[in-house]
Amino acid sequence: MEPRLTAGLRVAALLRRADLAGRGAYVLRRGDDMAGAIALGVLRPSGRAELWSQEYDMATDTRPWVLQASGTPAEIDAAATRRRAADPDLWVIELELPEDQAPGALID
């Protein structure tokens, strides 16, 4: 098994990269510093929102960002709250991105 960065360090790097790219990024819910998963609530200029998370792909041994839900910001907040209720270690980060940019382009 390959060593992984802690969740706290990954979140700090995500916030820094967003700042350097001129994008807003905010911690909405703090998760476990060592092993928490990260969910991204992405806000688009059109007013739409998306919820992204990483899923392990056994075929490629990678963790790509996968779109979990899309809708209004209120619907995405509700989806993130449900995910957080099932996983109290989950980090929830809000990120402002242009319409055509996937979060992996900024984060990975």
Coordinates of N, CA, C and O in Angstrom, one line a residue:
M1 N 0.8 -1.2 0.0 CA 0.0 0.0 0.0 C 0.9 1.2 0.0 O 1.8 1.4 0.8
E2 N 0.6 2.2 -0.9 CA 1.3 3.4 -1.0 C 0.9 4.4 0.1 O -0.2 4.5 0.4
P3 N 1.9 5.1 0.7 CA 1.6 6.0 1.8 C 0.7 7.2 1.2 O 0.9 7.6 0.0
R4 N -0.2 7.7 2.0 CA -1.0 8.8 1.5 C -0.8 10.0 2.5 O -0.5 9.9 3.6
L5 N -1.1 11.2 1.9 CA -1.0 12.4 2.7 C -2.2 12.4 3.7 O -3.3 11.9 3.4
T6 N -2.1 13.1 4.8 CA -3.2 13.2 5.8 C -4.3 14.1 5.2 O -4.0 14.9 4.3
A7 N -5.5 13.9 5.6 CA -6.6 14.8 5.1 C -6.4 16.2 5.4 O -6.6 17.1 4.6
G8 N -5.9 16.5 6.6 CA -5.6 17.9 7.0 C -4.6 18.6 6.1 O -4.8 19.7 5.7
L9 N -3.6 17.9 5.7 CA -2.5 18.4 4.8 C -3.1 18.6 3.4 O -2.9 19.6 2.7
R10 N -3.9 17.6 2.9 CA -4.6 17.7 1.6 C -5.5 18.9 1.5 O -5.5 19.6 0.5
V11 N -6.3 19.2 2.6 CA -7.2 20.3 2.7 C -6.4 21.6 2.6 O -6.7 22.5 1.9
A12 N -5.3 21.7 3.4 CA -4.5 22.9 3.4 C -3.9 23.1 2.0 O -3.9 24.3 1.6
A13 N -3.5 22.1 1.3 CA -2.9 22.3 0.0 C -4.0 22.7 -1.0 O -3.8 23.6 -1.8
L14 N -5.2 22.1 -0.8 CA -6.4 22.5 -1.7 C -6.7 24.0 -1.5 O -6.9 24.7 -2.5
L15 N -6.7 24.5 -0.3 CA -7.0 25.9 0.0 C -6.0 26.8 -0.6 O -6.3 27.8 -1.1
R16 N -4.7 26.4 -0.4 CA -3.6 27.2 -1.0 C -3.7 27.3 -2.5 O -3.5 28.3 -3.1
R17 N -3.9 26.1 -3.2 CA -4.0 26.1 -4.6 C -5.1 26.9 -5.1 O -5.0 27.6 -6.1
A18 N -6.3 26.9 -4.4 CA -7.4 27.7 -4.8 C -7.1 29.2 -4.7 O -7.4 30.0 -5.5
D19 N -6.4 29.5 -3.6 CA -6.0 30.9 -3.3 C -5.1 31.4 -4.4 O -5.3 32.5 -5.0
L20 N -4.1 30.6 -4.8 CA -3.2 31.0 -5.8 C -3.8 31.1 -7.2 O -3.4 31.9 -8.0
A21 N -4.9 30.3 -7.4 CA -5.7 30.4 -8.7 C -6.7 31.5 -8.7 O -7.4 31.7 -9.6
G22 N -6.8 32.2 -7.5 CA -7.8 33.3 -7.4 C -9.2 32.8 -7.3 O -10.2 33.5 -7.6
R23 N -9.4 31.6 -6.7 CA -10.7 31.0 -6.5 C -11.0 31.0 -5.0 O -10.1 30.8 -4.2
G24 N -12.3 31.2 -4.7 CA -12.7 31.1 -3.3 C -12.8 29.7 -2.9 O -13.3 28.8 -3.6
A25 N -12.3 29.3 -1.7 CA -12.4 28.0 -1.1 C -12.5 28.2 0.4 O -11.7 28.9 1.0
Y26 N -13.5 27.4 1.0 CA -13.8 27.6 2.4 C -14.0 26.3 3.1 O -14.7 25.4 2.5
V27 N -13.6 26.1 4.3 CA -13.9 24.9 5.0 C -15.3 25.1 5.7 O -15.4 25.9 6.5
L28 N -16.2 24.3 5.3 CA -17.6 24.4 5.8 C -17.7 23.4 7.0 O -18.3 23.8 8.0
R29 N -17.1 22.3 7.0 CA -17.1 21.3 8.1 C -15.7 20.7 8.1 O -15.2 20.1 7.2
R30 N -15.1 20.7 9.3 CA -13.8 20.2 9.5 C -14.0 18.7 9.9 O -14.8 18.3 10.7
G31 N -13.2 17.8 9.2 CA -13.3 16.4 9.5 C -12.0 15.9 10.3 O -11.3 16.8 10.8
D32 N -11.8 14.7 10.3 CA -10.6 14.1 10.9 C -9.3 14.5 10.2 O -9.2 14.3 9.0
D33 N -8.4 15.0 11.0 CA -7.1 15.5 10.4 C -6.3 14.4 9.7 O -5.6 14.6 8.7
M34 N -6.4 13.2 10.2 CA -5.6 12.1 9.7 C -6.2 11.3 8.6 O -5.5 11.1 7.6
A35 N -7.5 11.0 8.7 CA -8.0 10.0 7.8 C -9.4 10.4 7.2 O -10.0 9.6 6.6
G36 N -9.8 11.6 7.4 CA -11.1 12.0 6.9 C -11.2 12.1 5.4 O -10.2 12.5 4.7
A37 N -12.3 11.7 4.8 CA -12.5 11.9 3.4 C -12.9 13.4 3.1 O -13.2 14.1 4.1
I38 N -12.8 13.8 1.9 CA -13.1 15.2 1.5 C -14.2 15.2 0.5 O -14.1 14.5 -0.5
A39 N -15.2 16.1 0.8 CA -16.3 16.3 -0.2 C -16.2 17.8 -0.6 O -15.9 18.7 0.2
L40 N -16.4 18.0 -1.9 CA -16.3 19.4 -2.4 C -17.7 19.9 -2.9 O -18.3 19.2 -3.7
G41 N -18.1 20.9 -2.3 CA -19.3 21.6 -2.8 C -18.8 22.7 -3.8 O -18.2 23.6 -3.3
V42 N -19.1 22.5 -5.0 CA -18.6 23.5 -6.1 C -19.8 24.4 -6.5 O -20.8 24.0 -6.8
L43 N -19.5 25.7 -6.3 CA -20.4 26.7 -6.8 C -20.0 27.3 -8.1 O -18.9 27.6 -8.3
R44 N -21.0 27.4 -9.0 CA -20.7 27.9 -10.4 C -21.3 29.3 -10.5 O -22.3 29.6 -9.9
P45 N -20.8 30.1 -11.4 CA -21.3 31.4 -11.6 C -22.8 31.5 -12.0 O -23.5 32.4 -11.8
S46 N -23.2 30.4 -12.7 CA -24.6 30.4 -13.1 C -25.6 30.2 -11.9 O -26.8 30.3 -12.1
G47 N -25.1 29.9 -10.7 CA -25.9 29.7 -9.6 C -26.1 28.2 -9.3 O -26.7 27.9 -8.3
R48 N -25.7 27.3 -10.2 CA -25.8 25.9 -9.9 C -24.7 25.5 -9.0 O -23.7 26.1 -8.8
A49 N -24.9 24.3 -8.4 CA -23.9 23.8 -7.5 C -23.7 22.3 -7.7 O -24.6 21.6 -8.3
E50 N -22.6 21.7 -7.3 CA -22.3 20.3 -7.5 C -21.6 19.8 -6.2 O -20.9 20.5 -5.5
L51 N -21.8 18.5 -6.0 CA -21.1 17.8 -4.9 C -20.2 16.8 -5.5 O -20.6 15.9 -6.2
W52 N -18.9 16.9 -5.2 CA -17.8 16.0 -5.7 C -17.2 15.3 -4.6 O -17.0 15.8 -3.5
S53 N -16.7 14.0 -4.8 CA -15.9 13.3 -3.8 C -15.0 12.4 -4.6 O -15.2 12.1 -5.8
Q54 N -14.0 11.9 -3.9 CA -13.1 10.9 -4.6 C -13.5 9.5 -4.3 O -14.0 9.2 -3.2
E55 N -13.4 8.7 -5.3 CA -13.7 7.3 -5.2 C -12.5 6.5 -5.7 O -11.9 6.8 -6.7
Y56 N -12.2 5.4 -5.0 CA -11.1 4.6 -5.4 C -11.4 3.8 -6.6 O -12.4 3.1 -6.7
D57 N -10.5 3.8 -7.6 CA -10.7 3.1 -8.9 C -9.6 1.9 -8.8 O -8.4 2.2 -9.0
M58 N -10.1 0.7 -8.6 CA -9.1 -0.4 -8.5 C -8.4 -0.7 -9.8 O -7.2 -1.1 -9.8
A59 N -9.0 -0.4 -10.9 CA -8.4 -0.7 -12.2 C -7.2 0.1 -12.5 O -6.2 -0.3 -13.1
T60 N -7.2 1.4 -12.0 CA -6.1 2.3 -12.3 C -5.3 2.6 -11.0 O -4.3 3.4 -11.1
D61 N -5.8 2.2 -9.9 CA -5.2 2.5 -8.6 C -5.1 4.0 -8.3 O -4.0 4.5 -7.9
T62 N -6.2 4.7 -8.7 CA -6.2 6.1 -8.5 C -7.5 6.5 -7.7 O -8.4 5.6 -7.5
R63 N -7.6 7.7 -7.3 CA -8.7 8.2 -6.6 C -9.3 9.5 -7.4 O -9.1 10.6 -6.9
P64 N -10.0 9.3 -8.5 CA -10.5 10.4 -9.3 C -11.6 11.1 -8.6 O -12.4 10.5 -7.8
W65 N -11.8 12.4 -8.9 CA -13.0 13.1 -8.4 C -14.2 12.7 -9.2 O -14.2 12.7 -10.4
V66 N -15.3 12.4 -8.5 CA -16.5 11.9 -9.1 C -17.7 12.8 -8.7 O -17.8 13.1 -7.5
L67 N -18.5 13.2 -9.7 CA -19.6 14.0 -9.4 C -20.7 13.2 -8.7 O -21.1 12.1 -9.2
Q68 N -21.1 13.6 -7.5 CA -22.1 12.9 -6.7 C -23.5 13.4 -6.9 O -24.4 12.7 -6.8
A69 N -23.6 14.7 -7.0 CA -24.9 15.4 -7.1 C -24.8 16.7 -7.7 O -23.7 17.4 -7.6
S70 N -25.8 17.2 -8.4 CA -25.9 18.6 -8.9 C -27.3 19.1 -8.6 O -28.2 18.4 -8.6
G71 N -27.3 20.5 -8.5 CA -28.6 21.1 -8.2 C -28.4 22.5 -7.7 O -27.4 23.2 -8.0
T72 N -29.3 23.0 -6.9 CA -29.2 24.3 -6.3 C -28.2 24.2 -5.1 O -28.0 23.1 -4.6
P73 N -27.7 25.3 -4.7 CA -26.8 25.3 -3.5 C -27.5 24.7 -2.3 O -26.8 24.0 -1.5
A74 N -28.8 24.9 -2.1 CA -29.5 24.4 -1.0 C -29.6 22.8 -1.1 O -29.4 22.1 0.0
E75 N -29.8 22.3 -2.3 CA -29.8 20.9 -2.5 C -28.5 20.2 -2.2 O -28.4 19.2 -1.6
I76 N -27.4 20.9 -2.6 CA -26.0 20.4 -2.4 C -25.7 20.5 -0.9 O -25.1 19.5 -0.4
D77 N -26.1 21.5 -0.2 CA -25.8 21.6 1.2 C -26.5 20.5 1.9 O -26.0 19.9 2.8
A78 N -27.8 20.1 1.5 CA -28.5 19.0 2.1 C -27.8 17.7 1.9 O -27.7 16.9 2.8
A79 N -27.3 17.5 0.6 CA -26.6 16.3 0.3 C -25.3 16.1 1.1 O -25.0 15.1 1.6
A80 N -24.6 17.2 1.3 CA -23.4 17.2 2.1 C -23.7 16.9 3.5 O -23.0 16.2 4.2
T81 N -24.8 17.5 4.0 CA -25.2 17.2 5.4 C -25.5 15.8 5.6 O -25.2 15.2 6.6
R82 N -26.2 15.2 4.7 CA -26.5 13.7 4.8 C -25.2 12.9 4.8 O -25.1 11.9 5.5
R83 N -24.3 13.3 3.9 CA -23.0 12.5 3.8 C -22.3 12.7 5.1 O -21.7 11.7 5.7
R84 N -22.3 13.9 5.7 CA -21.6 14.2 7.0 C -22.2 13.4 8.1 O -21.6 12.9 9.0
A85 N -23.6 13.2 8.1 CA -24.3 12.4 9.1 C -23.8 11.0 9.1 O -23.7 10.3 10.1
A86 N -23.6 10.5 7.9 CA -23.1 9.1 7.7 C -21.6 8.9 8.0 O -21.2 7.8 8.4
D87 N -20.9 10.0 7.9 CA -19.4 10.0 8.1 C -18.9 11.2 8.8 O -18.6 12.2 8.2
P88 N -18.9 11.2 10.1 CA -18.5 12.4 10.9 C -17.1 12.8 10.7 O -16.7 13.9 11.1
D89 N -16.3 12.0 10.1 CA -14.9 12.4 9.8 C -14.7 13.1 8.5 O -13.6 13.6 8.2
L90 N -15.8 13.3 7.8 CA -15.8 13.9 6.5 C -15.5 15.4 6.5 O -16.1 16.1 7.4
W91 N -14.6 15.9 5.7 CA -14.4 17.3 5.5 C -15.3 17.8 4.4 O -15.5 17.1 3.4
V92 N -15.9 19.0 4.6 CA -16.8 19.6 3.5 C -16.1 20.9 3.2 O -16.1 21.8 4.0
I93 N -15.7 21.0 1.9 CA -15.1 22.2 1.4 C -15.9 22.9 0.3 O -16.5 22.1 -0.5
E94 N -16.1 24.2 0.4 CA -16.9 24.9 -0.7 C -15.8 25.5 -1.6 O -14.9 26.2 -1.1
L95 N -16.0 25.4 -2.9 CA -15.1 25.9 -3.8 C -15.8 26.6 -5.0 O -16.8 26.1 -5.5
E96 N -15.4 27.7 -5.3 CA -16.0 28.5 -6.4 C -15.1 28.3 -7.7 O -13.9 28.5 -7.7
L97 N -15.8 27.7 -8.7 CA -15.1 27.4 -10.0 C -15.9 27.9 -11.2 O -17.1 28.0 -11.1
P98 N -15.2 28.2 -12.3 CA -15.9 28.5 -13.6 C -16.8 27.3 -14.0 O -16.6 26.2 -13.6
E99 N -17.7 27.6 -14.9 CA -18.6 26.6 -15.4 C -17.9 25.3 -16.0 O -18.4 24.2 -15.9
D100 N -16.8 25.5 -16.7 CA -16.2 24.4 -17.5 C -15.0 23.8 -16.7 O -14.4 22.9 -17.3
Q101 N -14.8 24.1 -15.5 CA -13.6 23.5 -14.8 C -14.1 22.5 -13.8 O -14.9 22.7 -12.9
A102 N -13.5 21.3 -13.9 CA -13.7 20.2 -12.9 C -12.8 20.4 -11.7 O -11.7 21.0 -11.9
P103 N -13.1 20.0 -10.5 CA -12.3 20.3 -9.4 C -10.9 19.6 -9.5 O -10.0 20.2 -9.0
G104 N -10.8 18.5 -10.1 CA -9.5 17.8 -10.2 C -8.5 18.6 -11.0 O -7.3 18.5 -10.7
A105 N -8.9 19.5 -11.9 CA -8.0 20.4 -12.6 C -7.3 21.4 -11.6 O -6.2 21.8 -11.9
L106 N -8.0 21.7 -10.6 CA -7.4 22.7 -9.6 C -6.7 22.0 -8.5 O -5.6 22.4 -8.0
I107 N -7.1 20.8 -8.1 CA -6.7 20.1 -6.9 C -5.5 19.2 -7.2 O -4.5 19.1 -6.5
D108 N -5.7 18.3 -8.2 CA -4.7 17.2 -8.5 C -3.5 17.7 -9.2 O -3.5 18.7 -9.9

